[in-house]
Amino acid sequence: MRRFDGRVALITAGASGLGLGIALRLAREGADVVIWDRDAGALETATEEAAAGGITLSGQALDMTDGAAIESAVADLAARAGRIDVLVNNIGGSLHTPFRFLEQSEEDWDRVMAVNVTASIRTTRAVLPHMVSAGYGRIVNMGSKAGRYGSLFAGANYVAAKGAMQAFTLQIAQEFGPVGITCNTLCPGAILTPRVEGLLRERQSAEERRRVLDSIPVRRHGTVDDIAAAVAYLTSEEAGFVNGASLDINGGQGMVI
């Protein structure tokens, strides 16, 4: 499929894991994809490996805790590409801060909120005027199963941050839907990227991991491809009537009526 021919997509934290998988999927479907990441080496590796497979990705090293850097990077992208059609706020993570609430420091909370919430808010604020001018836009915010049901291995700061992103999604969807822009949240369960694998090994025993797997009705953990496929749908023209949704991708481990 070539659902994104002529579209420009920005993926944050896109040099590895979920972000890279999303970037590759949208590029395969025709998008002009730009990935931001703070790790310049990982960006170089990602763009080179993509090119070896016949896929073009543009990378920019960026510290997304720097609001001025975000504004400048968005302005440069809009000037170069002439438009920004898709924004995937993929940046986030628990940053390996302590799991137990009373063991989390003020700094632990500030860091997790800055990366998961503030960086995404700043990026969205910078991108939205370009979408409004075009009368079209697709925004996907990365939530989490943790933000909806709590977590067995990520702490209260991460849970609160992902819950905040869901609430932010609702307001953006309501405010900008009338001008052709949709905003939705993706809420994955544990997706086995190398980072998540390491965290699970650190915080859960083999027996605990087996019990968690048995609690998932489809009896497997999620993959990067599962998430990339969902993002490709939500950011396509086909999903124009999906707005303000929180899409659970957890194999049925968490369900709501």
PDB file of C-alpha atoms in Angstrom:
ATOM      1  CA  MET A   1       0.000   0.000   0.000  1.00  0.00           C
ATOM      2  CA  ARG A   2       1.068   3.596  -0.638  1.00  0.00           C
ATOM      3  CA  ARG A   3      -1.268   5.383   1.765  1.00  0.00           C
ATOM      4  CA  PHE A   4       1.246   8.100   2.562  1.00  0.00           C
ATOM      5  CA  ASP A   5       2.452   9.244  -0.835  1.00  0.00           C
ATOM      6  CA  GLY A   6       3.067  12.986  -0.631  1.00  0.00           C
ATOM      7  CA  ARG A   7       2.778  13.027   3.161  1.00  0.00           C
ATOM      8  CA  VAL A   8       5.459  14.203   5.586  1.00  0.00           C
ATOM      9  CA  ALA A   9       5.746  12.385   8.915  1.00  0.00           C
ATOM     10  CA  LEU A  10       7.722  13.283  12.033  1.00  0.00           C
ATOM     11  CA  ILE A  11       8.530  10.495  14.495  1.00  0.00           C
ATOM     12  CA  THR A  12      10.144  11.403  17.814  1.00  0.00           C
ATOM     13  CA  ALA A  13      12.638   9.050  19.474  1.00  0.00           C
ATOM     14  CA  GLY A  14      12.759   7.241  16.164  1.00  0.00           C
ATOM     15  CA  ALA A  15      16.257   5.779  15.971  1.00  0.00           C
ATOM     16  CA  SER A  16      15.403   2.438  17.582  1.00  0.00           C
ATOM     17  CA  GLY A  17      12.635   0.287  19.018  1.00  0.00           C
ATOM     18  CA  LEU A  18       9.035   1.307  18.440  1.00  0.00           C
ATOM     19  CA  GLY A  19       9.943   4.637  16.858  1.00  0.00           C
ATOM     20  CA  LEU A  20      12.128   3.068  14.200  1.00  0.00           C
ATOM     21  CA  GLY A  21       9.564   0.380  13.449  1.00  0.00           C
ATOM     22  CA  ILE A  22       6.895   3.049  12.976  1.00  0.00           C
ATOM     23  CA  ALA A  23       9.193   5.146  10.803  1.00  0.00           C
ATOM     24  CA  LEU A  24      10.036   2.213   8.543  1.00  0.00           C
ATOM     25  CA  ARG A  25       6.379   1.241   8.161  1.00  0.00           C
ATOM     26  CA  LEU A  26       5.274   4.748   7.140  1.00  0.00           C
ATOM     27  CA  ALA A  27       8.239   5.144   4.789  1.00  0.00           C
ATOM     28  CA  ARG A  28       7.428   1.839   3.091  1.00  0.00           C
ATOM     29  CA  GLU A  29       3.953   3.215   2.460  1.00  0.00           C
ATOM     30  CA  GLY A  30       5.326   6.319   0.785  1.00  0.00           C
ATOM     31  CA  ALA A  31       5.802   8.898   3.534  1.00  0.00           C
ATOM     32  CA  ASP A  32       8.698  11.326   3.677  1.00  0.00           C
ATOM     33  CA  VAL A  33       9.774  10.386   7.205  1.00  0.00           C
ATOM     34  CA  VAL A  34      11.905  12.410   9.590  1.00  0.00           C
ATOM     35  CA  ILE A  35      13.103  10.816  12.826  1.00  0.00           C
ATOM     36  CA  TRP A  36      14.400  12.724  15.830  1.00  0.00           C
ATOM     37  CA  ASP A  37      16.582  11.168  18.480  1.00  0.00           C
ATOM     38  CA  ARG A  38      19.156  12.376  20.985  1.00  0.00           C
ATOM     39  CA  ASP A  39      21.525   9.535  20.011  1.00  0.00           C
ATOM     40  CA  ALA A  40      23.379  10.664  16.885  1.00  0.00           C
ATOM     41  CA  GLY A  41      25.103   7.304  16.518  1.00  0.00           C
ATOM     42  CA  ALA A  42      21.827   5.398  16.618  1.00  0.00           C
ATOM     43  CA  LEU A  43      20.358   7.811  14.057  1.00  0.00           C
ATOM     44  CA  GLU A  44      23.239   7.195  11.698  1.00  0.00           C
ATOM     45  CA  THR A  45      22.901   3.440  12.081  1.00  0.00           C
ATOM     46  CA  ALA A  46      19.130   3.569  11.567  1.00  0.00           C
ATOM     47  CA  THR A  47      19.261   5.690   8.425  1.00  0.00           C
ATOM     48  CA  GLU A  48      22.118   3.622   6.943  1.00  0.00           C
ATOM     49  CA  GLU A  49      20.381   0.303   7.605  1.00  0.00           C
ATOM     50  CA  ALA A  50      17.131   1.656   6.208  1.00  0.00           C
ATOM     51  CA  ALA A  51      18.935   2.849   3.076  1.00  0.00           C
ATOM     52  CA  ALA A  52      20.495  -0.587   2.643  1.00  0.00           C
ATOM     53  CA  GLY A  53      16.958  -1.941   2.506  1.00  0.00           C
ATOM     54  CA  GLY A  54      15.854   0.657  -0.037  1.00  0.00           C
ATOM     55  CA  ILE A  55      14.097   2.922   2.491  1.00  0.00           C
ATOM     56  CA  THR A  56      14.929   6.592   2.941  1.00  0.00           C
ATOM     57  CA  LEU A  57      14.737   8.118   6.409  1.00  0.00           C
ATOM     58  CA  SER A  58      15.920  11.579   7.380  1.00  0.00           C
ATOM     59  CA  GLY A  59      17.416  11.836  10.851  1.00  0.00           C
ATOM     60  CA  GLN A  60      18.115  14.746  13.157  1.00  0.00           C
ATOM     61  CA  ALA A  61      19.923  14.576  16.477  1.00  0.00           C
ATOM     62  CA  LEU A  62      17.932  16.565  19.004  1.00  0.00           C
ATOM     63  CA  ASP A  63      17.693  17.032  22.753  1.00  0.00           C
ATOM     64  CA  MET A  64      13.933  17.053  23.207  1.00  0.00           C
ATOM     65  CA  THR A  65      14.154  18.433  26.710  1.00  0.00           C
ATOM     66  CA  ASP A  66      15.216  21.703  25.031  1.00  0.00           C
ATOM     67  CA  GLY A  67      12.076  23.600  24.013  1.00  0.00           C
ATOM     68  CA  ALA A  68      13.937  26.059  21.796  1.00  0.00           C
ATOM     69  CA  ALA A  69      15.599  23.200  19.920  1.00  0.00           C
ATOM     70  CA  ILE A  70      12.195  21.646  19.243  1.00  0.00           C
ATOM     71  CA  GLU A  71      10.793  24.899  17.866  1.00  0.00           C
ATOM     72  CA  SER A  72      13.803  25.392  15.615  1.00  0.00           C
ATOM     73  CA  ALA A  73      13.730  21.812  14.318  1.00  0.00           C
ATOM     74  CA  VAL A  74      10.015  21.985  13.478  1.00  0.00           C
ATOM     75  CA  ALA A  75      10.496  25.304  11.691  1.00  0.00           C
ATOM     76  CA  ASP A  76      13.377  23.844   9.662  1.00  0.00           C
ATOM     77  CA  LEU A  77      11.345  20.760   8.731  1.00  0.00           C
ATOM     78  CA  ALA A  78       8.336  22.817   7.653  1.00  0.00           C
ATOM     79  CA  ALA A  79      10.559  25.097   5.560  1.00  0.00           C
ATOM     80  CA  ARG A  80      12.271  22.147   3.885  1.00  0.00           C
ATOM     81  CA  ALA A  81       9.283  19.910   3.310  1.00  0.00           C
ATOM     82  CA  GLY A  82       6.573  22.539   2.987  1.00  0.00           C
ATOM     83  CA  ARG A  83       4.215  20.635   5.274  1.00  0.00           C
ATOM     84  CA  ILE A  84       3.950  18.310   8.271  1.00  0.00           C
ATOM     85  CA  ASP A  85       1.054  15.893   7.934  1.00  0.00           C
ATOM     86  CA  VAL A  86       1.773  13.293  10.595  1.00  0.00           C
ATOM     87  CA  LEU A  87       3.222  13.580  14.094  1.00  0.00           C
ATOM     88  CA  VAL A  88       3.934  10.528  16.222  1.00  0.00           C
ATOM     89  CA  ASN A  89       4.908  11.540  19.759  1.00  0.00           C
ATOM     90  CA  ASN A  90       6.798   8.354  20.480  1.00  0.00           C
ATOM     91  CA  ILE A  91       9.302   9.769  22.958  1.00  0.00           C
ATOM     92  CA  GLY A  92       8.950   8.366  26.468  1.00  0.00           C
ATOM     93  CA  GLY A  93       9.916   5.690  28.923  1.00  0.00           C
ATOM     94  CA  SER A  94      10.254   5.036  32.636  1.00  0.00           C
ATOM     95  CA  LEU A  95      13.965   5.931  32.404  1.00  0.00           C
ATOM     96  CA  HIS A  96      14.748   3.068  34.803  1.00  0.00           C
ATOM     97  CA  THR A  97      13.637   5.152  37.782  1.00  0.00           C
ATOM     98  CA  PRO A  98      12.613   3.121  40.860  1.00  0.00           C
ATOM     99  CA  PHE A  99       9.396   1.111  40.735  1.00  0.00           C
ATOM    100  CA  ARG A 100       8.284   1.798  44.321  1.00  0.00           C
ATOM    101  CA  PHE A 101       6.545   5.158  44.733  1.00  0.00           C
ATOM    102  CA  LEU A 102       8.242   6.024  48.022  1.00  0.00           C
ATOM    103  CA  GLU A 103      11.636   5.328  46.469  1.00  0.00           C
ATOM    104  CA  GLN A 104      11.071   7.830  43.671  1.00  0.00           C
ATOM    105  CA  SER A 105      12.700  11.220  44.105  1.00  0.00           C
ATOM    106  CA  GLU A 106      11.566  14.628  42.892  1.00  0.00           C
ATOM    107  CA  GLU A 107      14.191  14.339  40.177  1.00  0.00           C
ATOM    108  CA  ASP A 108      12.757  10.960  39.104  1.00  0.00           C
ATOM    109  CA  TRP A 109       9.344  12.576  38.663  1.00  0.00           C
ATOM    110  CA  ASP A 110      10.708  15.640  36.885  1.00  0.00           C
ATOM    111  CA  ARG A 111      12.752  13.578  34.406  1.00  0.00           C
ATOM    112  CA  VAL A 112       9.923  11.197  33.523  1.00  0.00           C
ATOM    113  CA  MET A 113       7.394  14.011  33.109  1.00  0.00           C
ATOM    114  CA  ALA A 114       9.829  16.055  31.021  1.00  0.00           C
ATOM    115  CA  VAL A 115      10.480  13.216  28.591  1.00  0.00           C
ATOM    116  CA  ASN A 116       7.015  11.670  28.383  1.00  0.00           C
ATOM    117  CA  VAL A 117       4.788  14.737  28.635  1.00  0.00           C
ATOM    118  CA  THR A 118       6.548  18.079  28.244  1.00  0.00           C
ATOM    119  CA  ALA A 119       8.583  17.107  25.184  1.00  0.00           C
ATOM    120  CA  SER A 120       5.453  15.851  23.416  1.00  0.00           C
ATOM    121  CA  ILE A 121       3.446  18.934  24.350  1.00  0.00           C
ATOM    122  CA  ARG A 122       6.155  21.224  23.018  1.00  0.00           C
ATOM    123  CA  THR A 123       6.435  19.277  19.778  1.00  0.00           C
ATOM    124  CA  THR A 124       2.676  19.255  19.286  1.00  0.00           C
ATOM    125  CA  ARG A 125       2.478  22.993  19.946  1.00  0.00           C
ATOM    126  CA  ALA A 126       5.154  23.642  17.322  1.00  0.00           C
ATOM    127  CA  VAL A 127       3.645  21.323  14.692  1.00  0.00           C
ATOM    128  CA  LEU A 128      -0.038  22.216  15.029  1.00  0.00           C
ATOM    129  CA  PRO A 129       0.076  25.623  13.264  1.00  0.00           C
ATOM    130  CA  HIS A 130       1.388  23.915  10.123  1.00  0.00           C
ATOM    131  CA  MET A 131      -1.410  21.346  10.250  1.00  0.00           C
ATOM    132  CA  VAL A 132      -4.007  24.044  10.857  1.00  0.00           C
ATOM    133  CA  SER A 133      -2.757  25.973   7.816  1.00  0.00           C
ATOM    134  CA  ALA A 134      -3.074  22.833   5.698  1.00  0.00           C
ATOM    135  CA  GLY A 135      -6.473  21.867   7.134  1.00  0.00           C
ATOM    136  CA  TYR A 136      -5.182  18.348   7.703  1.00  0.00           C
ATOM    137  CA  GLY A 137      -3.218  16.450  10.317  1.00  0.00           C
ATOM    138  CA  ARG A 138      -2.802  13.168  12.111  1.00  0.00           C
ATOM    139  CA  ILE A 139      -1.332  13.085  15.620  1.00  0.00           C
ATOM    140  CA  VAL A 140      -0.661   9.899  17.559  1.00  0.00           C
ATOM    141  CA  ASN A 141       0.465  10.121  21.174  1.00  0.00           C
ATOM    142  CA  MET A 142       2.167   7.139  22.711  1.00  0.00           C
ATOM    143  CA  GLY A 143       0.345   6.117  25.846  1.00  0.00           C
ATOM    144  CA  SER A 144       0.652   2.782  27.586  1.00  0.00           C
ATOM    145  CA  LYS A 145      -1.316   0.008  29.197  1.00  0.00           C
ATOM    146  CA  ALA A 146       0.289   1.388  32.365  1.00  0.00           C
ATOM    147  CA  GLY A 147      -1.548   4.682  31.969  1.00  0.00           C
ATOM    148  CA  ARG A 148      -4.889   2.881  31.895  1.00  0.00           C
ATOM    149  CA  TYR A 149      -4.471  -0.010  34.320  1.00  0.00           C
ATOM    150  CA  GLY A 150      -1.284   0.609  36.315  1.00  0.00           C
ATOM    151  CA  SER A 151       1.967  -1.303  35.863  1.00  0.00           C
ATOM    152  CA  LEU A 152       3.727  -4.308  37.344  1.00  0.00           C
ATOM    153  CA  PHE A 153       7.216  -3.040  36.531  1.00  0.00           C
ATOM    154  CA  ALA A 154       7.097   0.718  35.781  1.00  0.00           C
ATOM    155  CA  GLY A 155       6.478   3.150  38.614  1.00  0.00           C
ATOM    156  CA  ALA A 156       3.868   5.742  39.524  1.00  0.00           C
ATOM    157  CA  ASN A 157       5.691   8.545  37.706  1.00  0.00           C
ATOM    158  CA  TYR A 158       5.523   6.675  34.397  1.00  0.00           C
ATOM    159  CA  VAL A 159       1.907   5.644  34.970  1.00  0.00           C
ATOM    160  CA  ALA A 160       0.922   9.236  35.727  1.00  0.00           C
ATOM    161  CA  ALA A 161       2.816  10.547  32.695  1.00  0.00           C
ATOM    162  CA  LYS A 162       1.076   8.163  30.309  1.00  0.00           C
ATOM    163  CA  GLY A 163      -2.294   8.963  31.863  1.00  0.00           C
ATOM    164  CA  ALA A 164      -1.544  12.634  31.259  1.00  0.00           C
ATOM    165  CA  MET A 165      -0.862  11.944  27.583  1.00  0.00           C
ATOM    166  CA  GLN A 166      -4.280  10.317  27.237  1.00  0.00           C
ATOM    167  CA  ALA A 167      -5.947  13.372  28.767  1.00  0.00           C
ATOM    168  CA  PHE A 168      -3.925  15.682  26.516  1.00  0.00           C
ATOM    169  CA  THR A 169      -5.075  13.665  23.511  1.00  0.00           C
ATOM    170  CA  LEU A 170      -8.740  14.224  24.371  1.00  0.00           C
ATOM    171  CA  GLN A 171      -8.379  17.983  24.495  1.00  0.00           C
ATOM    172  CA  ILE A 172      -6.369  18.236  21.268  1.00  0.00           C
ATOM    173  CA  ALA A 173      -8.881  15.968  19.511  1.00  0.00           C
ATOM    174  CA  GLN A 174     -11.771  18.131  20.652  1.00  0.00           C
ATOM    175  CA  GLU A 175     -10.129  21.465  19.885  1.00  0.00           C
ATOM    176  CA  PHE A 176      -8.598  20.683  16.486  1.00  0.00           C
ATOM    177  CA  GLY A 177     -10.984  18.105  15.046  1.00  0.00           C
ATOM    178  CA  PRO A 178     -13.084  20.876  13.446  1.00  0.00           C
ATOM    179  CA  VAL A 179     -10.114  21.934  11.300  1.00  0.00           C
ATOM    180  CA  GLY A 180      -9.303  18.482   9.944  1.00  0.00           C
ATOM    181  CA  ILE A 181      -6.822  17.262  12.546  1.00  0.00           C
ATOM    182  CA  THR A 182      -7.280  14.033  14.498  1.00  0.00           C
ATOM    183  CA  CYS A 183      -5.447  13.049  17.655  1.00  0.00           C
ATOM    184  CA  ASN A 184      -5.432   9.577  19.175  1.00  0.00           C
ATOM    185  CA  THR A 185      -3.513   7.632  21.813  1.00  0.00           C
ATOM    186  CA  LEU A 186      -1.922   4.238  21.367  1.00  0.00           C
ATOM    187  CA  CYS A 187      -1.777   2.198  24.587  1.00  0.00           C
ATOM    188  CA  PRO A 188       0.556  -0.788  24.166  1.00  0.00           C
ATOM    189  CA  GLY A 189       1.161  -3.503  26.673  1.00  0.00           C
ATOM    190  CA  ALA A 190       4.713  -4.774  27.096  1.00  0.00           C
ATOM    191  CA  ILE A 191       6.276  -4.742  23.634  1.00  0.00           C
ATOM    192  CA  LEU A 192       9.490  -6.748  23.554  1.00  0.00           C
ATOM    193  CA  THR A 193      12.004  -4.183  22.443  1.00  0.00           C
ATOM    194  CA  PRO A 194      15.547  -4.648  23.803  1.00  0.00           C
ATOM    195  CA  ARG A 195      14.916  -1.891  26.373  1.00  0.00           C
ATOM    196  CA  VAL A 196      11.746  -3.539  27.704  1.00  0.00           C
ATOM    197  CA  GLU A 197      13.398  -6.972  27.723  1.00  0.00           C
ATOM    198  CA  GLY A 198      16.150  -5.567  29.914  1.00  0.00           C
ATOM    199  CA  LEU A 199      13.694  -3.936  32.302  1.00  0.00           C
ATOM    200  CA  LEU A 200      11.645  -7.110  32.632  1.00  0.00           C
ATOM    201  CA  ARG A 201      14.740  -9.217  33.345  1.00  0.00           C
ATOM    202  CA  GLU A 202      15.774  -6.685  35.982  1.00  0.00           C
ATOM    203  CA  ARG A 203      12.435  -6.428  37.776  1.00  0.00           C
ATOM    204  CA  GLN A 204      10.670  -9.773  37.297  1.00  0.00           C
ATOM    205  CA  SER A 205      11.704 -13.365  37.896  1.00  0.00           C
ATOM    206  CA  ALA A 206      11.311 -15.999  35.200  1.00  0.00           C
ATOM    207  CA  GLU A 207       8.277 -17.334  37.077  1.00  0.00           C
ATOM    208  CA  GLU A 208       6.694 -13.893  37.295  1.00  0.00           C
ATOM    209  CA  ARG A 209       7.232 -13.384  33.585  1.00  0.00           C
ATOM    210  CA  ARG A 210       5.592 -16.728  32.848  1.00  0.00           C
ATOM    211  CA  ARG A 211       2.543 -15.778  34.909  1.00  0.00           C
ATOM    212  CA  VAL A 212       2.289 -12.453  33.078  1.00  0.00           C
ATOM    213  CA  LEU A 213       2.452 -14.201  29.722  1.00  0.00           C
ATOM    214  CA  ASP A 214      -0.261 -16.632  30.829  1.00  0.00           C
ATOM    215  CA  SER A 215      -2.480 -13.630  31.688  1.00  0.00           C
ATOM    216  CA  ILE A 216      -2.448 -12.457  28.064  1.00  0.00           C
ATOM    217  CA  PRO A 217      -5.292 -14.161  26.160  1.00  0.00           C
ATOM    218  CA  VAL A 218      -3.317 -14.392  22.898  1.00  0.00           C
ATOM    219  CA  ARG A 219      -0.418 -15.934  24.887  1.00  0.00           C
ATOM    220  CA  ARG A 220       2.343 -13.734  23.512  1.00  0.00           C
ATOM    221  CA  HIS A 221       3.885 -10.357  24.050  1.00  0.00           C
ATOM    222  CA  GLY A 222       3.495  -7.619  21.486  1.00  0.00           C
ATOM    223  CA  THR A 223       5.948  -6.854  18.709  1.00  0.00           C
ATOM    224  CA  VAL A 224       7.162  -3.650  17.111  1.00  0.00           C
ATOM    225  CA  ASP A 225       5.251  -4.627  13.965  1.00  0.00           C
ATOM    226  CA  ASP A 226       1.998  -4.773  15.964  1.00  0.00           C
ATOM    227  CA  ILE A 227       2.467  -1.147  17.000  1.00  0.00           C
ATOM    228  CA  ALA A 228       3.658   0.061  13.608  1.00  0.00           C
ATOM    229  CA  ALA A 229       0.578  -1.396  11.929  1.00  0.00           C
ATOM    230  CA  ALA A 230      -1.734   0.402  14.344  1.00  0.00           C
ATOM    231  CA  VAL A 231       0.061   3.717  13.868  1.00  0.00           C
ATOM    232  CA  ALA A 232      -0.103   3.322  10.097  1.00  0.00           C
ATOM    233  CA  TYR A 233      -3.869   3.018  10.335  1.00  0.00           C
ATOM    234  CA  LEU A 234      -4.421   5.879  12.781  1.00  0.00           C
ATOM    235  CA  THR A 235      -2.244   8.242  10.744  1.00  0.00           C
ATOM    236  CA  SER A 236      -3.834   7.358   7.404  1.00  0.00           C
ATOM    237  CA  GLU A 237      -6.678   9.128   5.642  1.00  0.00           C
ATOM    238  CA  GLU A 238      -8.795   6.030   6.294  1.00  0.00           C
ATOM    239  CA  ALA A 239      -8.882   6.886  10.010  1.00  0.00           C
ATOM    240  CA  GLY A 240     -10.412  10.319   9.497  1.00  0.00           C
ATOM    241  CA  PHE A 241     -13.387   9.482  11.742  1.00  0.00           C
ATOM    242  CA  VAL A 242     -11.247   8.091  14.564  1.00  0.00           C
ATOM    243  CA  ASN A 243     -10.558  10.963  16.940  1.00  0.00           C
ATOM    244  CA  GLY A 244      -9.845  11.111  20.667  1.00  0.00           C
ATOM    245  CA  ALA A 245      -9.561   7.328  20.895  1.00  0.00           C
ATOM    246  CA  SER A 246      -7.304   5.314  23.185  1.00  0.00           C
ATOM    247  CA  LEU A 247      -6.447   2.102  21.352  1.00  0.00           C
ATOM    248  CA  ASP A 248      -5.420  -0.786  23.605  1.00  0.00           C
ATOM    249  CA  ILE A 249      -2.821  -3.091  22.046  1.00  0.00           C
ATOM    250  CA  ASN A 250      -2.167  -5.627  24.750  1.00  0.00           C
ATOM    251  CA  GLY A 251      -3.420  -8.970  23.469  1.00  0.00           C
ATOM    252  CA  GLY A 252      -6.517  -8.704  25.671  1.00  0.00           C
ATOM    253  CA  GLN A 253      -4.564  -8.476  28.927  1.00  0.00           C
ATOM    254  CA  GLY A 254      -6.515  -5.352  29.798  1.00  0.00           C
ATOM    255  CA  MET A 255     -10.091  -4.961  28.594  1.00  0.00           C
ATOM    256  CA  VAL A 256     -12.830  -2.398  29.153  1.00  0.00           C
ATOM    257  CA  ILE A 257     -16.503  -2.305  28.191  1.00  0.00           C
TER     258      ILE A 257
END
